[in-house]
mmCIF file of C-alpha atoms in Angstrom:
data_model
loop_
_atom_site.group_PDB
_atom_site.id
_atom_site.type_symbol
_atom_site.label_atom_id
_atom_site.label_comp_id
_atom_site.label_asym_id
_atom_site.label_seq_id
_atom_site.Cartn_x
_atom_site.Cartn_y
_atom_site.Cartn_z
ATOM 1 C CA VAL P 1 290.615 -20.953 -136.979
ATOM 2 C CA PHE P 2 288.915 -19.141 -140.010
ATOM 3 C CA ASP P 3 285.299 -18.235 -139.379
ATOM 4 C CA GLU P 4 282.580 -19.638 -141.853
ATOM 5 C CA GLN P 5 282.543 -16.438 -143.980
ATOM 6 C CA ASP P 6 284.652 -14.900 -146.807
ATOM 7 C CA LEU P 7 288.130 -14.111 -145.363
ATOM 8 C CA ASN P 8 291.478 -12.813 -146.645
ATOM 9 C CA LEU P 9 294.705 -13.216 -144.618
ATOM 10 C CA THR P 10 297.718 -11.370 -145.840
ATOM 11 C CA ALA P 11 301.197 -11.780 -144.385
ATOM 12 C CA ASN P 12 304.833 -11.575 -145.365
ATOM 13 C CA TRP P 13 305.122 -15.342 -144.378
ATOM 14 C CA ILE P 14 303.420 -17.747 -141.871
ATOM 15 C CA LEU P 15 304.912 -20.025 -139.377
ATOM 16 C CA VAL P 16 302.557 -22.443 -137.859
ATOM 17 C CA ARG P 17 303.558 -23.847 -134.498
ATOM 18 C CA GLY P 18 300.079 -24.597 -133.223
ATOM 19 C CA GLN P 19 297.160 -24.894 -135.657
ATOM 20 C CA LEU P 20 296.034 -23.064 -138.763
ATOM 21 C CA ARG P 21 292.492 -24.538 -139.603
ATOM 22 C CA ILE P 22 290.110 -23.646 -142.324
ATOM 23 C CA GLY P 23 287.054 -25.942 -142.028
ATOM 24 C CA ALA P 24 286.980 -29.411 -140.694
ATOM 25 C CA PRO P 25 286.301 -32.827 -141.907
ATOM 26 C CA ASN P 26 282.605 -32.821 -140.804
ATOM 27 C CA TRP P 27 282.206 -28.984 -141.445
ATOM 28 C CA PRO P 28 283.983 -28.101 -144.545
ATOM 29 C CA HIS P 29 284.495 -24.422 -145.404
ATOM 30 C CA SER P 30 281.994 -23.196 -147.910
ATOM 31 C CA HIS P 31 283.019 -19.675 -148.261
ATOM 32 C CA LYS P 32 286.070 -18.116 -149.938
ATOM 33 C CA ALA P 33 289.275 -18.250 -147.798
ATOM 34 C CA VAL P 34 292.386 -16.560 -149.448
ATOM 35 C CA ILE P 35 295.792 -16.425 -147.860
ATOM 36 C CA THR P 36 298.235 -14.111 -149.772
ATOM 37 C CA LEU P 37 301.971 -14.226 -148.991
ATOM 38 C CA THR P 38 303.582 -10.847 -149.815
ATOM 39 C CA GLY P 39 307.207 -11.446 -148.578
ATOM 40 C CA VAL P 40 310.063 -10.297 -150.959
ATOM 41 C CA GLY P 41 313.636 -11.528 -151.343
ATOM 42 C CA GLY P 42 316.143 -10.106 -148.931
ATOM 43 C CA GLU P 43 313.793 -9.478 -146.117
ATOM 44 C CA ALA P 44 313.947 -11.508 -142.927
ATOM 45 C CA GLY P 45 311.628 -14.592 -143.127
ATOM 46 C CA VAL P 46 311.402 -17.922 -141.518
ATOM 47 C CA PRO P 47 314.837 -18.896 -140.389
ATOM 48 C CA ASP P 48 316.504 -21.320 -142.892
ATOM 49 C CA ILE P 49 313.524 -21.134 -145.187
ATOM 50 C CA GLY P 50 313.279 -17.610 -146.536
ATOM 51 C CA SER P 51 310.358 -15.211 -147.190
ATOM 52 C CA LYS P 52 306.854 -15.597 -148.808
ATOM 53 C CA CYS P 53 306.528 -19.124 -147.331
ATOM 54 C CA LEU P 54 303.834 -20.947 -145.088
ATOM 55 C CA VAL P 55 305.831 -23.384 -142.877
ATOM 56 C CA VAL P 56 304.223 -25.858 -140.479
ATOM 57 C CA ALA P 57 306.838 -26.483 -137.664
ATOM 58 C CA PRO P 58 307.162 -29.867 -136.004
ATOM 59 C CA GLY P 59 304.049 -30.543 -133.805
ATOM 60 C CA GLY P 60 302.091 -27.848 -135.884
ATOM 61 C CA THR P 61 298.956 -28.555 -137.870
ATOM 62 C CA LEU P 62 297.668 -27.187 -141.164
ATOM 63 C CA ASP P 63 294.132 -28.465 -141.544
ATOM 64 C CA LEU P 64 292.347 -27.336 -144.758
ATOM 65 C CA HIS P 65 288.854 -28.702 -145.592
ATOM 66 C CA ALA P 66 286.755 -27.116 -148.244
ATOM 67 C CA GLU P 67 283.228 -27.939 -149.515
ATOM 68 C CA TRP P 68 283.429 -31.023 -151.875
ATOM 69 C CA ARG P 69 282.506 -29.929 -155.461
ATOM 70 C CA VAL P 70 282.805 -31.699 -158.734
ATOM 71 C CA THR P 71 285.944 -30.344 -160.274
ATOM 72 C CA TRP P 72 286.255 -32.173 -163.649
ATOM 73 C CA ALA P 73 283.920 -33.405 -166.353
ATOM 74 C CA LYS P 74 283.923 -34.044 -170.102
ATOM 75 C CA LEU P 75 281.777 -32.673 -172.782
ATOM 76 C CA ASP P 76 278.895 -34.968 -173.727
ATOM 77 C CA ILE P 77 278.420 -33.405 -177.234
ATOM 78 C CA SER P 78 280.678 -31.254 -179.316
ATOM 79 C CA VAL P 79 280.291 -27.636 -179.254
ATOM 80 C CA GLU P 80 281.075 -25.254 -182.079
ATOM 81 C CA PRO P 81 282.313 -21.590 -182.114
ATOM 82 C CA GLY P 82 279.710 -19.200 -180.744
ATOM 83 C CA ALA P 83 278.178 -21.868 -178.260
ATOM 84 C CA THR P 84 277.156 -20.529 -174.845
ATOM 85 C CA GLN P 85 275.912 -23.861 -173.480
ATOM 86 C CA LEU P 86 277.790 -27.026 -172.645
ATOM 87 C CA LEU P 87 276.331 -30.510 -172.035
ATOM 88 C CA LEU P 88 278.599 -32.316 -169.665
ATOM 89 C CA ASP P 89 278.795 -36.072 -168.945
ATOM 90 C CA GLN P 90 277.726 -35.655 -165.325
ATOM 91 C CA PRO P 91 275.822 -33.042 -163.203
ATOM 92 C CA VAL P 92 278.078 -30.464 -161.515
ATOM 93 C CA SER P 93 277.860 -28.434 -158.471
ATOM 94 C CA TRP P 94 279.324 -25.240 -160.016
ATOM 95 C CA ARG P 95 277.645 -21.798 -159.280
ATOM 96 C CA PRO P 96 277.104 -18.606 -161.308
ATOM 97 C CA GLY P 97 280.522 -16.688 -161.100
ATOM 98 C CA ASP P 98 282.645 -19.746 -160.970
ATOM 99 C CA GLN P 99 285.541 -19.836 -163.523
ATOM 100 C CA ILE P 100 285.921 -22.994 -165.654
ATOM 101 C CA VAL P 101 288.436 -23.999 -168.550
ATOM 102 C CA ILE P 102 287.254 -25.982 -171.599
ATOM 103 C CA GLY P 103 290.110 -27.966 -172.951
ATOM 104 C CA ALA P 104 291.276 -27.851 -176.501
ATOM 105 C CA SER P 105 290.484 -30.558 -178.921
ATOM 106 C CA ASP P 106 292.733 -29.815 -181.914
ATOM 107 C CA ASP P 107 295.334 -26.944 -181.196
ATOM 108 C CA PRO P 108 296.556 -26.973 -177.649
ATOM 109 C CA PHE P 109 296.275 -23.078 -177.719
ATOM 110 C CA GLU P 110 292.501 -23.408 -178.163
ATOM 111 C CA ALA P 111 291.651 -24.035 -174.593
ATOM 112 C CA GLU P 112 289.241 -21.462 -173.318
ATOM 113 C CA ASP P 113 288.413 -20.237 -169.769
ATOM 114 C CA ARG P 114 284.842 -18.906 -169.110
ATOM 115 C CA PHE P 115 282.738 -17.888 -166.189
ATOM 116 C CA VAL P 116 279.487 -19.872 -165.454
ATOM 117 C CA ARG P 117 276.379 -17.913 -166.009
ATOM 118 C CA SER P 118 274.027 -20.908 -164.691
ATOM 119 C CA VAL P 119 273.979 -24.617 -164.089
ATOM 120 C CA HIS P 120 271.085 -26.951 -164.523
ATOM 121 C CA GLY P 121 272.193 -30.519 -163.850
ATOM 122 C CA ASN P 122 274.760 -31.272 -166.429
ATOM 123 C CA PHE P 123 273.899 -28.219 -168.498
ATOM 124 C CA VAL P 124 276.277 -25.215 -168.084
ATOM 125 C CA THR P 125 275.534 -21.817 -169.541
ATOM 126 C CA LEU P 126 278.741 -19.605 -170.146
ATOM 127 C CA SER P 127 279.140 -15.860 -169.521
ATOM 128 C CA ARG P 128 280.209 -15.558 -173.151
ATOM 129 C CA PRO P 129 280.435 -17.494 -176.528
ATOM 130 C CA LEU P 130 283.129 -19.897 -177.184
ATOM 131 C CA LEU P 131 285.721 -18.904 -179.993
ATOM 132 C CA TYR P 132 286.811 -22.615 -180.863
ATOM 133 C CA ARG P 133 285.226 -25.949 -181.537
ATOM 134 C CA HIS P 134 285.496 -28.418 -178.669
ATOM 135 C CA GLY P 135 284.995 -32.072 -179.351
ATOM 136 C CA GLY P 136 282.395 -34.199 -177.324
ATOM 137 C CA VAL P 137 282.263 -37.546 -178.917
ATOM 138 C CA VAL P 138 283.770 -41.050 -178.347
ATOM 139 C CA GLU P 139 284.513 -42.923 -181.590
ATOM 140 C CA THR P 140 285.404 -46.534 -182.186
ATOM 141 C CA HIS P 141 287.253 -47.551 -185.391
ATOM 142 C CA ALA P 142 288.472 -51.181 -186.029
ATOM 143 C CA GLN P 143 288.020 -52.108 -182.482
ATOM 144 C CA VAL P 144 289.974 -49.027 -181.166
ATOM 145 C CA THR P 145 288.180 -46.471 -178.934
ATOM 146 C CA VAL P 146 289.249 -42.836 -178.980
ATOM 147 C CA ASP P 147 287.589 -40.585 -176.349
ATOM 148 C CA GLY P 148 287.623 -37.097 -178.229
ATOM 149 C CA ARG P 149 285.642 -35.459 -175.439
ATOM 150 C CA ALA P 150 287.231 -32.117 -174.246
ATOM 151 C CA ASP P 151 287.813 -31.934 -170.535
ATOM 152 C CA VAL P 152 286.017 -29.143 -168.586
ATOM 153 C CA ALA P 153 287.475 -28.218 -165.169
ATOM 154 C CA LEU P 154 286.611 -26.052 -162.373
ATOM 155 C CA LEU P 155 289.255 -23.315 -161.724
ATOM 156 C CA THR P 156 287.543 -21.585 -158.776
ATOM 157 C CA ARG P 157 288.608 -23.021 -155.417
ATOM 158 C CA PRO P 158 287.035 -21.994 -151.992
ATOM 159 C CA ILE P 159 290.542 -22.114 -150.381
ATOM 160 C CA VAL P 160 293.322 -20.406 -152.146
ATOM 161 C CA LEU P 161 297.044 -19.974 -151.070
ATOM 162 C CA ARG P 162 298.846 -17.526 -153.335
ATOM 163 C CA GLY P 163 301.832 -15.267 -153.648
ATOM 164 C CA ALA P 164 301.980 -11.523 -154.576
ATOM 165 C CA ASN P 165 304.646 -10.135 -156.760
ATOM 166 C CA ARG P 166 306.709 -7.112 -155.773
ATOM 167 C CA LEU P 167 304.319 -4.722 -157.573
ATOM 168 C CA GLY P 168 301.509 -6.012 -155.517
ATOM 169 C CA SER P 169 299.470 -7.764 -158.051
ATOM 170 C CA ASP P 170 298.323 -11.258 -157.222
ATOM 171 C CA PHE P 171 299.283 -14.541 -158.811
ATOM 172 C CA GLY P 172 298.038 -18.059 -157.830
#
């Protein structure tokens, strides 16, 4: 059972025969819990499975409950290059330091990730200016409605399961 604090667990692999619990339905984990699996090919791992894995054996329980947060919204108005504020279609529970991605409107390579500087309802201030235009309008033409609003998604997660490559750098 993970305590209600920021915690990191690093292991080659994990085999759960009892319980591995982070949070509970009535008490979701509100801190950062990171499990990093470091096993590499060729080493002994879980029999018949391999290395760098988290396996729940028959009768075992993996119970993960994180604090609920809005993870997805849409722009409510378009933003131009240089913008540092977003108006979203709903209030969000994001915090300073959270990482978000603003979806591309035209060129798929124009999606941008940013860190949140502040949030006030559905206004989000970014850590640095945007490089591209992102649409925020719904248009109706000849009885056809086109939702041109860019998606904005929260990338920060309170519970993270990740692997590490052989050089020790992490990837999610």
